[in-house]
Amino acid sequence: MSSKRQRTRLKILDSALRLLVERGYHGVGMEEVARDAGVSRQALYLHFQSKAELLVAMAQYNDEKINVPEFVRLKQETNTALEALDSGVQAYGVIEPQIYEVASIVYSARRSDEAAEAAWQDRLAFRRGNIRRVIERLDLEGRLAEGWTVDEATDFAWALLSMHTYEHLVVERGWPIEQFVGRLSLMLKKVIVAPREGVND
Amino acid sequence: MSSKRQRTRLKILDSALRLLVERGYHGVGMEEVARDAGVSRQALYLHFQSKAELLVAMAQYNDEKINVPEFVRLKQETNTALEALDSGVQAYGVIEPQIYEVASIVYSARRSDEAAEAAWQDRLAFRRGNIRRVIERLDLEGRLAEGWTVDEATDFAWALLSMHTYEHLVVERGWPIEQFVGRLSLMLKKVIVAPREGVND
DNA sequence: TTAAAAAATTTACATACTGTAAAGTAATGT
DNA sequence: ACATTACTTTACAGTATGTAAATTTTTTAA
């Protein structure tokens, strides 16, 4: 059974998650989060050193709650790098909507907050690592397009598979997620994948 | 000759520009901006209704100071849509570094501030309008790639020619600006421009 | 069951920031 | 020189974050 401390922590994180997503980092104070969680304001400082740390913990908490459907996870062990690329973009399309709200709060807080900046950089590095593995495999299979190094192609794909591409096309412009994923997938193949003679992938 | 009011306004904007770029929106208070500008804190409120309005005015001020070299401006009247696309990406590469710092402050402030949000949306709409004109021309000349509507291609190019692509590749990953512009240009051509038989553009 | 330990509350305080108000002073242009 | 405009000074109201310490409640374990 979970300890009281853990339960309180979760109550706080749940409240913070809901309220901060609704009204943004500077739109909600510690007082209100505490009231919503049913604890005193001071209790928040017993669990988190500062508001910024609460934000970071909240982002972590949200990450842990992400639901990645079986069919996406299964595709992880794929035959070719090309399939891996496809399933990677697919996973991006599934994950991004679930983390976008929180990630964008962290992103906006990072300019005036070191903890948020560190959390953001962690996220960037993690994603870049995943992408790099796919690109390396692509290179190994001789399917990396001419004129690209592994590093460059990684940077490029990483920049395109970012929170902000999602924000621009899906959030701002209202693209359906399937269209979004489809276009990105096609585009990446056209640009960083070398064509195989006589075959359409 | 400029009035005292105008001179004071400029002093404030210059100070705000320097300090906010250095330490972010929430890293600098009105007090400090005033001290730096050599005026009283109250003077700031005689010129700007709020800190957020100062931020927006500052962004506008920065925009007005942008230096777009002659050779980029001259290319505006180009022969073909393809050339227009190229010169557009080129202009983006020249302009973005000059506005990035300020634009990213506005972007981060927009979540907790209506004035900043409005200013940001203005900027997005303006840029999108410019891009749309090029894409329309591309379509008119029959060079829009198969499977793209004008709207979709506009959204797509607009998402790629954003502050965040610049941030990811140039700021975070250190791409030289020529490489950045070159890759984007090539990529756009590959994806949204229809190939002309037997010719390499 | 009860005593120790852990967790949370209450109350108070320090600090910093935004924004408002009003009276007084200095600079400017005609 | 004088009226107007611009700016300063001083004071205040409100809202945050974060710290501190004494007290109470809850949990755990003997």
Coordinates of C-alpha atoms (C1' of nucleotides) in Angstrom, one line a residue:
Chain A
M1 CA 0.0 0.0 0.0
S2 CA 1.2 3.5 -0.8
S3 CA 2.3 5.7 2.1
K4 CA 0.5 8.9 3.0
R5 CA 3.4 10.9 1.6
Q6 CA 3.0 9.3 -1.8
R7 CA -0.7 9.8 -1.8
T8 CA -0.4 13.4 -1.0
R9 CA 2.3 13.8 -3.7
L10 CA 0.0 12.3 -6.3
K11 CA -2.9 14.6 -5.2
I12 CA -0.7 17.6 -5.6
L13 CA 0.6 16.4 -9.0
D14 CA -2.9 15.7 -10.3
S15 CA -4.1 19.2 -9.2
A16 CA -1.1 20.9 -10.7
L17 CA -1.5 19.0 -13.9
R18 CA -5.1 20.0 -14.4
L19 CA -4.8 23.6 -13.3
L20 CA -1.5 24.4 -15.1
V21 CA -2.8 22.9 -18.3
E22 CA -5.9 25.0 -18.0
R23 CA -4.3 28.3 -17.2
G24 CA -0.6 28.1 -17.7
Y25 CA 2.4 28.3 -15.4
H26 CA 1.8 31.9 -14.4
G27 CA -1.9 31.6 -14.4
V28 CA -2.0 29.5 -11.3
G29 CA -0.4 30.0 -7.9
M30 CA 0.8 27.5 -5.3
E31 CA -2.1 28.6 -3.1
E32 CA -4.7 27.4 -5.6
V33 CA -2.9 24.2 -6.4
A34 CA -2.9 23.4 -2.7
R35 CA -6.6 24.2 -2.2
D36 CA -7.4 22.1 -5.2
A37 CA -5.4 19.2 -3.9
G38 CA -7.0 19.6 -0.5
V39 CA -3.7 20.3 1.4
S40 CA -2.1 23.3 2.8
R41 CA 0.2 25.5 0.7
Q42 CA 3.1 24.6 3.0
A43 CA 2.6 20.9 2.1
L44 CA 3.6 21.7 -1.4
Y45 CA 6.9 22.9 -0.2
L46 CA 7.4 19.7 1.8
H47 CA 7.2 17.8 -1.5
F48 CA 8.7 20.2 -4.0
Q49 CA 11.4 22.8 -3.4
S50 CA 9.9 25.3 -5.6
K51 CA 7.1 25.9 -8.1
A52 CA 9.5 25.2 -10.9
E53 CA 10.4 21.9 -9.4
L54 CA 6.7 21.1 -9.1
L55 CA 6.4 21.8 -12.8
V56 CA 9.2 19.5 -13.7
A57 CA 7.9 16.7 -11.5
M58 CA 4.5 17.2 -13.1
A59 CA 5.9 16.8 -16.6
Q60 CA 7.7 13.6 -15.5
Y61 CA 4.4 12.4 -13.9
N62 CA 2.6 13.1 -17.2
D63 CA 5.2 11.3 -19.2
E64 CA 4.7 8.2 -17.0
K65 CA 1.0 8.2 -17.7
I66 CA 1.4 8.2 -21.5
N67 CA -0.5 5.4 -23.2
V68 CA 1.3 3.9 -26.2
P69 CA -1.0 1.4 -27.9
E70 CA 0.2 -2.1 -28.4
F71 CA 0.3 -1.9 -32.2
V72 CA 2.8 0.9 -32.1
R73 CA 5.0 -0.8 -29.5
L74 CA 5.0 -4.0 -31.4
K75 CA 6.4 -2.3 -34.5
Q76 CA 9.5 -1.4 -32.6
E77 CA 11.1 -4.6 -33.6
T78 CA 10.9 -4.1 -37.4
N79 CA 12.6 -5.7 -40.3
T80 CA 14.0 -2.7 -42.1
A81 CA 15.2 0.7 -41.1
L82 CA 12.5 2.1 -43.3
E83 CA 9.8 0.4 -41.3
A84 CA 11.5 1.6 -38.1
L85 CA 11.4 5.2 -39.5
D86 CA 7.7 4.8 -40.3
S87 CA 6.8 3.3 -36.9
G88 CA 8.8 6.0 -35.2
V89 CA 6.8 8.7 -36.9
Q90 CA 3.7 6.8 -36.1
A91 CA 4.7 6.7 -32.4
Y92 CA 5.4 10.4 -32.5
G93 CA 1.8 11.0 -33.7
V94 CA 0.5 9.0 -30.9
I95 CA 2.7 10.4 -28.1
E96 CA 2.8 14.0 -29.0
P97 CA -0.9 14.8 -28.4
Q98 CA -0.6 13.3 -25.0
I99 CA 2.3 15.4 -23.9
Y100 CA 1.9 18.5 -25.9
E101 CA 0.0 20.6 -23.3
V102 CA 2.5 19.9 -20.6
A103 CA 5.6 20.1 -22.8
S104 CA 4.6 23.5 -24.1
I105 CA 4.3 24.8 -20.5
V106 CA 7.8 23.5 -19.7
Y107 CA 9.1 25.0 -22.9
S108 CA 7.7 28.4 -22.1
A109 CA 9.0 28.3 -18.6
R110 CA 12.5 27.3 -19.5
R111 CA 13.6 30.9 -20.4
S112 CA 13.3 32.1 -16.9
D113 CA 13.8 28.9 -15.0
E114 CA 16.9 26.6 -14.9
A115 CA 15.0 23.5 -13.7
A116 CA 12.6 23.8 -16.6
E117 CA 15.4 24.4 -19.0
A118 CA 17.2 21.3 -17.8
A119 CA 14.0 19.2 -18.1
W120 CA 13.5 20.5 -21.6
Q121 CA 17.0 19.7 -22.7
D122 CA 16.6 16.2 -21.2
R123 CA 13.5 15.6 -23.3
L124 CA 15.2 16.9 -26.5
A125 CA 18.2 14.7 -25.9
F126 CA 16.1 11.7 -25.3
R127 CA 14.1 12.1 -28.4
R128 CA 17.2 12.8 -30.4
G129 CA 18.8 9.6 -29.2
N130 CA 15.8 7.6 -30.4
I131 CA 15.9 9.2 -33.8
R132 CA 19.6 8.8 -34.1
R133 CA 19.3 5.0 -33.7
V134 CA 16.9 4.8 -36.6
I135 CA 19.1 7.0 -38.8
E136 CA 22.2 4.9 -38.0
R137 CA 20.3 1.8 -39.0
L138 CA 19.2 3.5 -42.2
D139 CA 22.9 4.3 -42.9
L140 CA 23.9 0.8 -42.1
E141 CA 21.4 -0.6 -44.6
G142 CA 22.8 1.9 -47.2
R143 CA 19.5 3.7 -47.4
L144 CA 20.6 7.1 -46.2
A145 CA 20.2 9.6 -49.0
E146 CA 23.2 11.0 -50.7
G147 CA 24.6 14.2 -49.2
W148 CA 23.5 13.5 -45.7
T149 CA 25.7 12.5 -42.7
V150 CA 24.1 10.5 -39.9
D151 CA 24.4 13.6 -37.7
E152 CA 22.8 16.0 -40.2
A153 CA 20.0 13.6 -41.0
T154 CA 19.4 13.1 -37.3
D155 CA 19.3 16.8 -36.6
F156 CA 17.0 17.3 -39.5
A157 CA 14.5 14.6 -38.6
W158 CA 14.7 15.6 -34.9
A159 CA 13.8 19.2 -35.8
L160 CA 10.8 18.1 -37.8
L161 CA 9.5 15.6 -35.3
S162 CA 9.4 18.3 -32.7
M163 CA 6.6 19.6 -30.4
H164 CA 6.5 22.7 -32.6
T165 CA 5.8 21.0 -35.9
Y166 CA 2.9 19.4 -34.1
E167 CA 1.8 22.7 -32.7
H168 CA 2.0 24.5 -36.0
L169 CA 0.2 22.0 -38.1
V170 CA -2.2 20.2 -35.8
V171 CA -2.9 22.7 -33.1
E172 CA -2.7 26.0 -35.1
R173 CA -3.8 24.8 -38.5
G174 CA -6.1 21.9 -37.4
W175 CA -4.5 19.1 -39.5
P176 CA -6.0 15.7 -38.7
I177 CA -3.4 13.6 -37.0
E178 CA -3.3 11.0 -39.7
Q179 CA -2.7 13.6 -42.4
F180 CA 0.0 15.1 -40.2
V181 CA 1.8 11.8 -39.6
G182 CA 1.4 10.8 -43.3
R183 CA 2.9 14.0 -44.7
L184 CA 5.8 13.9 -42.3
S185 CA 6.5 10.3 -43.1
L186 CA 6.4 10.8 -46.8
M187 CA 8.5 13.9 -46.5
L188 CA 11.2 12.3 -44.5
K189 CA 11.4 9.4 -46.9
K190 CA 11.7 11.8 -49.9
V191 CA 14.4 13.8 -48.3
I192 CA 16.7 11.6 -46.2
V193 CA 16.0 8.1 -47.6
A194 CA 17.9 7.0 -50.7
P195 CA 15.6 5.6 -53.4
R196 CA 15.9 1.9 -54.1
E197 CA 16.1 1.1 -57.8
G198 CA 12.8 0.3 -59.3
V199 CA 10.9 0.1 -56.0
N200 CA 8.5 2.4 -54.4
D201 CA 8.5 2.2 -50.6
Chain B
M1 CA 13.7 66.9 -34.1
S2 CA 12.2 64.2 -31.8
S3 CA 10.2 65.2 -28.8
K4 CA 11.2 64.4 -25.3
R5 CA 8.4 61.9 -25.1
Q6 CA 9.8 60.1 -28.1
R7 CA 13.3 60.1 -26.8
T8 CA 12.2 58.7 -23.5
R9 CA 10.2 56.0 -25.3
L10 CA 13.2 54.9 -27.2
K11 CA 15.4 54.9 -24.2
I12 CA 12.9 52.6 -22.5
L13 CA 12.6 50.3 -25.5
D14 CA 16.4 50.0 -25.9
S15 CA 16.8 49.1 -22.2
A16 CA 13.9 46.6 -22.3
L17 CA 15.3 45.1 -25.5
R18 CA 18.7 44.5 -24.0
L19 CA 17.6 43.4 -20.6
L20 CA 14.8 41.1 -21.6
V21 CA 16.9 39.4 -24.3
E22 CA 19.6 38.8 -21.6
R23 CA 17.4 37.5 -18.9
G24 CA 13.9 36.8 -20.2
Y25 CA 10.5 38.3 -19.6
H26 CA 10.2 37.1 -16.0
G27 CA 13.9 37.7 -15.3
V28 CA 13.6 41.4 -15.4
G29 CA 11.2 43.8 -13.6
M30 CA 9.9 47.2 -14.5
E31 CA 12.1 48.7 -11.8
E32 CA 15.3 47.5 -13.4
V33 CA 14.2 48.5 -16.9
A34 CA 13.5 52.0 -15.6
R35 CA 16.8 52.2 -13.8
D36 CA 18.7 51.1 -16.9
A37 CA 16.9 53.7 -19.0
G38 CA 17.5 56.4 -16.5
V39 CA 13.9 57.2 -15.8
S40 CA 11.5 56.5 -13.0
R41 CA 9.5 53.3 -12.9
Q42 CA 6.4 55.4 -13.2
A43 CA 7.6 56.8 -16.5
L44 CA 7.3 53.3 -18.0
Y45 CA 3.6 53.3 -17.1
L46 CA 3.2 56.7 -18.8
H47 CA 4.4 55.1 -22.1
F48 CA 3.1 51.5 -21.8
Q49 CA -0.1 50.3 -20.0
S50 CA 1.6 47.2 -18.7
K51 CA 4.7 45.1 -18.8
A52 CA 3.1 43.0 -21.5
E53 CA 2.4 46.0 -23.7
L54 CA 6.0 47.0 -23.3
L55 CA 7.1 43.6 -24.5
V56 CA 4.9 43.8 -27.5
A57 CA 6.1 47.4 -28.3
M58 CA 9.6 46.1 -27.9
A59 CA 9.1 43.3 -30.4
Q60 CA 7.6 45.8 -32.9
Y61 CA 10.6 48.1 -32.3
N62 CA 12.9 45.3 -33.0
D63 CA 11.1 44.4 -36.2
E64 CA 11.6 47.9 -37.4
K65 CA 15.3 47.7 -36.9
I66 CA 15.7 44.6 -39.0
N67 CA 18.3 45.0 -41.7
V68 CA 17.4 43.2 -44.9
P69 CA 20.2 43.5 -47.4
E70 CA 19.7 44.9 -50.8
F71 CA 20.4 41.6 -52.6
V72 CA 17.6 39.9 -50.8
R73 CA 15.2 42.6 -51.4
L74 CA 16.0 42.9 -55.1
K75 CA 15.1 39.2 -55.6
Q76 CA 11.5 39.9 -54.5
E77 CA 10.6 40.6 -58.1
T78 CA 11.6 37.3 -59.6
N79 CA 10.8 35.5 -62.8
T80 CA 9.5 32.3 -61.6
A81 CA 7.7 31.0 -58.6
L82 CA 10.6 28.7 -58.0
E83 CA 12.9 31.6 -57.8
A84 CA 10.5 33.4 -55.5
L85 CA 10.5 30.4 -53.2
D86 CA 14.3 30.4 -53.1
S87 CA 14.5 34.0 -52.4
G88 CA 11.9 33.6 -49.7
V89 CA 13.8 31.0 -47.9
Q90 CA 16.9 33.2 -48.3
A91 CA 15.1 36.1 -46.7
Y92 CA 14.0 33.9 -43.9
G93 CA 17.6 33.0 -43.3
V94 CA 18.6 36.6 -43.1
I95 CA 15.7 37.8 -41.0
E96 CA 15.3 35.0 -38.5
P97 CA 18.6 35.5 -36.7
Q98 CA 17.7 39.2 -36.2
I99 CA 14.4 38.6 -34.6
Y100 CA 14.9 35.2 -33.0
E101 CA 15.8 36.4 -29.5
V102 CA 12.8 38.7 -29.2
A103 CA 10.4 36.5 -31.0
S104 CA 11.1 33.6 -28.6
I105 CA 10.4 35.9 -25.6
V106 CA 7.1 36.8 -27.1
Y107 CA 6.4 33.2 -27.8
S108 CA 7.1 32.1 -24.3
A109 CA 5.1 35.0 -22.8
R110 CA 2.0 34.3 -24.9
R111 CA 0.7 31.5 -22.7
S112 CA 0.1 33.8 -19.8
D113 CA -0.5 37.0 -21.6
E114 CA -3.2 38.0 -24.1
A115 CA -1.2 40.9 -25.6
A116 CA 1.7 38.7 -26.3
E117 CA -0.5 36.0 -27.7
A118 CA -2.1 38.5 -30.1
A119 CA 1.3 39.8 -31.2
W120 CA 2.4 36.3 -31.8
Q121 CA -0.6 35.4 -33.9
D122 CA -0.1 38.6 -35.9
R123 CA 3.4 37.5 -36.7
L124 CA 2.3 34.0 -37.7
A125 CA -0.5 35.3 -39.9
F126 CA 1.8 37.8 -41.6
R127 CA 4.4 35.2 -42.4
R128 CA 1.8 32.8 -43.5
G129 CA 0.4 35.4 -45.9
N130 CA 3.8 35.9 -47.5
I131 CA 4.3 32.2 -48.0
R132 CA 0.8 31.7 -49.3
R133 CA 1.5 34.2 -52.1
V134 CA 4.5 32.2 -53.3
I135 CA 2.6 28.9 -53.1
E136 CA -0.3 30.4 -55.1
R137 CA 2.1 31.5 -57.8
L138 CA 3.7 28.0 -57.8
D139 CA 0.3 26.6 -58.3
L140 CA -0.5 29.1 -61.1
E141 CA 2.6 28.1 -62.9
G142 CA 1.6 24.4 -62.5
R143 CA 4.6 23.6 -60.4
L144 CA 2.8 22.6 -57.2
A145 CA 3.6 18.9 -56.5
E146 CA 0.9 16.3 -57.0
G147 CA -1.2 15.7 -53.9
W148 CA -0.9 19.1 -52.4
T149 CA -3.5 21.8 -52.2
V150 CA -2.4 25.4 -51.9
D151 CA -3.6 25.5 -48.3
E152 CA -1.8 22.4 -47.3
A153 CA 1.4 23.3 -49.0
T154 CA 1.2 26.7 -47.4
D155 CA 0.7 25.2 -43.9
F156 CA 3.6 22.9 -44.5
A157 CA 6.1 25.4 -45.7
W158 CA 4.9 27.8 -43.0
A159 CA 5.5 25.2 -40.3
L160 CA 9.0 24.6 -41.6
L161 CA 10.0 28.2 -42.0
S162 CA 9.2 28.9 -38.4
M163 CA 11.1 30.3 -35.5
H164 CA 11.4 26.8 -34.1
T165 CA 13.1 25.2 -37.0
Y166 CA 15.7 27.9 -36.8
E167 CA 15.9 27.3 -33.1
H168 CA 16.3 23.6 -33.4
L169 CA 18.9 23.5 -36.1
V170 CA 20.8 26.7 -35.8
V171 CA 20.6 27.6 -32.1
E172 CA 20.5 24.1 -30.5
R173 CA 22.5 22.1 -33.1
G174 CA 24.7 24.8 -34.4
W175 CA 24.1 24.5 -38.1
P176 CA 25.7 27.3 -40.1
I177 CA 23.1 29.5 -41.5
E178 CA 24.0 28.7 -45.2
Q179 CA 23.6 25.0 -44.5
F180 CA 20.3 25.6 -42.8
V181 CA 18.9 27.7 -45.7
G182 CA 20.3 25.3 -48.3
R183 CA 18.8 22.2 -46.7
L184 CA 15.4 23.9 -46.2
S185 CA 15.4 25.1 -49.7
L186 CA 16.2 21.8 -51.2
M187 CA 13.7 20.0 -49.0
L188 CA 10.9 22.3 -49.9
K189 CA 11.6 21.8 -53.6
K190 CA 11.7 18.1 -53.3
V191 CA 8.5 17.9 -51.4
I192 CA 6.1 20.6 -52.7
V193 CA 7.4 21.4 -56.1
A194 CA 6.5 19.3 -59.1
P195 CA 9.5 18.1 -61.1
R196 CA 9.8 19.5 -64.6
E197 CA 10.5 16.9 -67.1
G198 CA 14.2 16.5 -67.8
V199 CA 15.3 19.5 -65.9
N200 CA 17.0 19.9 -62.6
D201 CA 16.1 23.1 -60.7
Chain C
dT1 C1' -2.4 0.0 23.2
dT2 C1' 0.7 3.3 23.3
dA3 C1' 4.8 5.8 22.4
dA4 C1' 7.9 7.4 18.8
dA5 C1' 8.3 9.1 14.2
dA6 C1' 6.5 11.1 10.1
dA7 C1' 3.5 14.1 7.8
dA8 C1' 0.8 18.0 7.5
dT9 C1' -1.3 22.4 9.5
dT10 C1' -1.3 26.9 11.3
dT11 C1' 0.5 31.3 11.7
dA12 C1' 3.7 34.7 10.8
dC13 C1' 7.1 36.9 8.2
dA14 C1' 10.4 38.5 4.5
dT15 C1' 10.8 39.8 -0.1
dA16 C1' 9.7 41.0 -4.7
dC17 C1' 6.8 42.3 -8.3
dT18 C1' 2.8 44.7 -10.9
dG19 C1' -0.1 48.3 -11.2
dT20 C1' -2.7 52.7 -9.4
dA21 C1' -3.0 57.4 -7.5
dA22 C1' -2.0 62.1 -6.7
dA23 C1' 0.8 65.9 -5.7
dG24 C1' 4.9 68.2 -6.9
dT25 C1' 8.9 69.5 -10.1
dA26 C1' 11.4 70.1 -14.3
dA27 C1' 11.7 70.6 -19.3
dT28 C1' 9.9 72.2 -23.6
dG29 C1' 8.0 74.9 -27.2
dT30 C1' 5.8 79.1 -28.6
Chain D
dA1 C1' 7.5 84.3 -19.8
dC2 C1' 4.1 81.1 -19.5
dA3 C1' 1.2 77.3 -20.2
dT4 C1' 1.6 72.7 -21.3
dT5 C1' 3.6 68.5 -21.4
dA6 C1' 6.6 65.1 -19.4
dC7 C1' 8.5 63.2 -15.6
dT8 C1' 9.5 62.3 -10.5
dT9 C1' 8.4 61.4 -5.9
dT10 C1' 5.9 59.1 -2.5
dA11 C1' 2.5 56.1 -1.0
dC12 C1' -0.5 52.4 -1.3
dA13 C1' -3.0 48.0 -2.7
dG14 C1' -2.7 43.5 -4.2
dT15 C1' -0.6 39.2 -5.3
dA16 C1' 3.0 36.0 -5.6
dT17 C1' 7.0 33.0 -3.9
dG18 C1' 9.5 31.1 -0.4
dT19 C1' 11.1 30.6 4.7
dA20 C1' 10.5 29.4 9.6
dA21 C1' 8.9 27.4 13.7
dA22 C1' 5.5 25.8 16.8
dT23 C1' 1.6 22.7 16.9
dT24 C1' -1.5 19.1 15.6
dT25 C1' -2.8 14.9 13.2
dT26 C1' -1.7 10.5 11.3
dT27 C1' 0.9 6.5 10.8
dT28 C1' 4.0 3.0 12.2
dA29 C1' 5.9 -0.2 15.1
dA30 C1' 7.0 -2.0 19.6

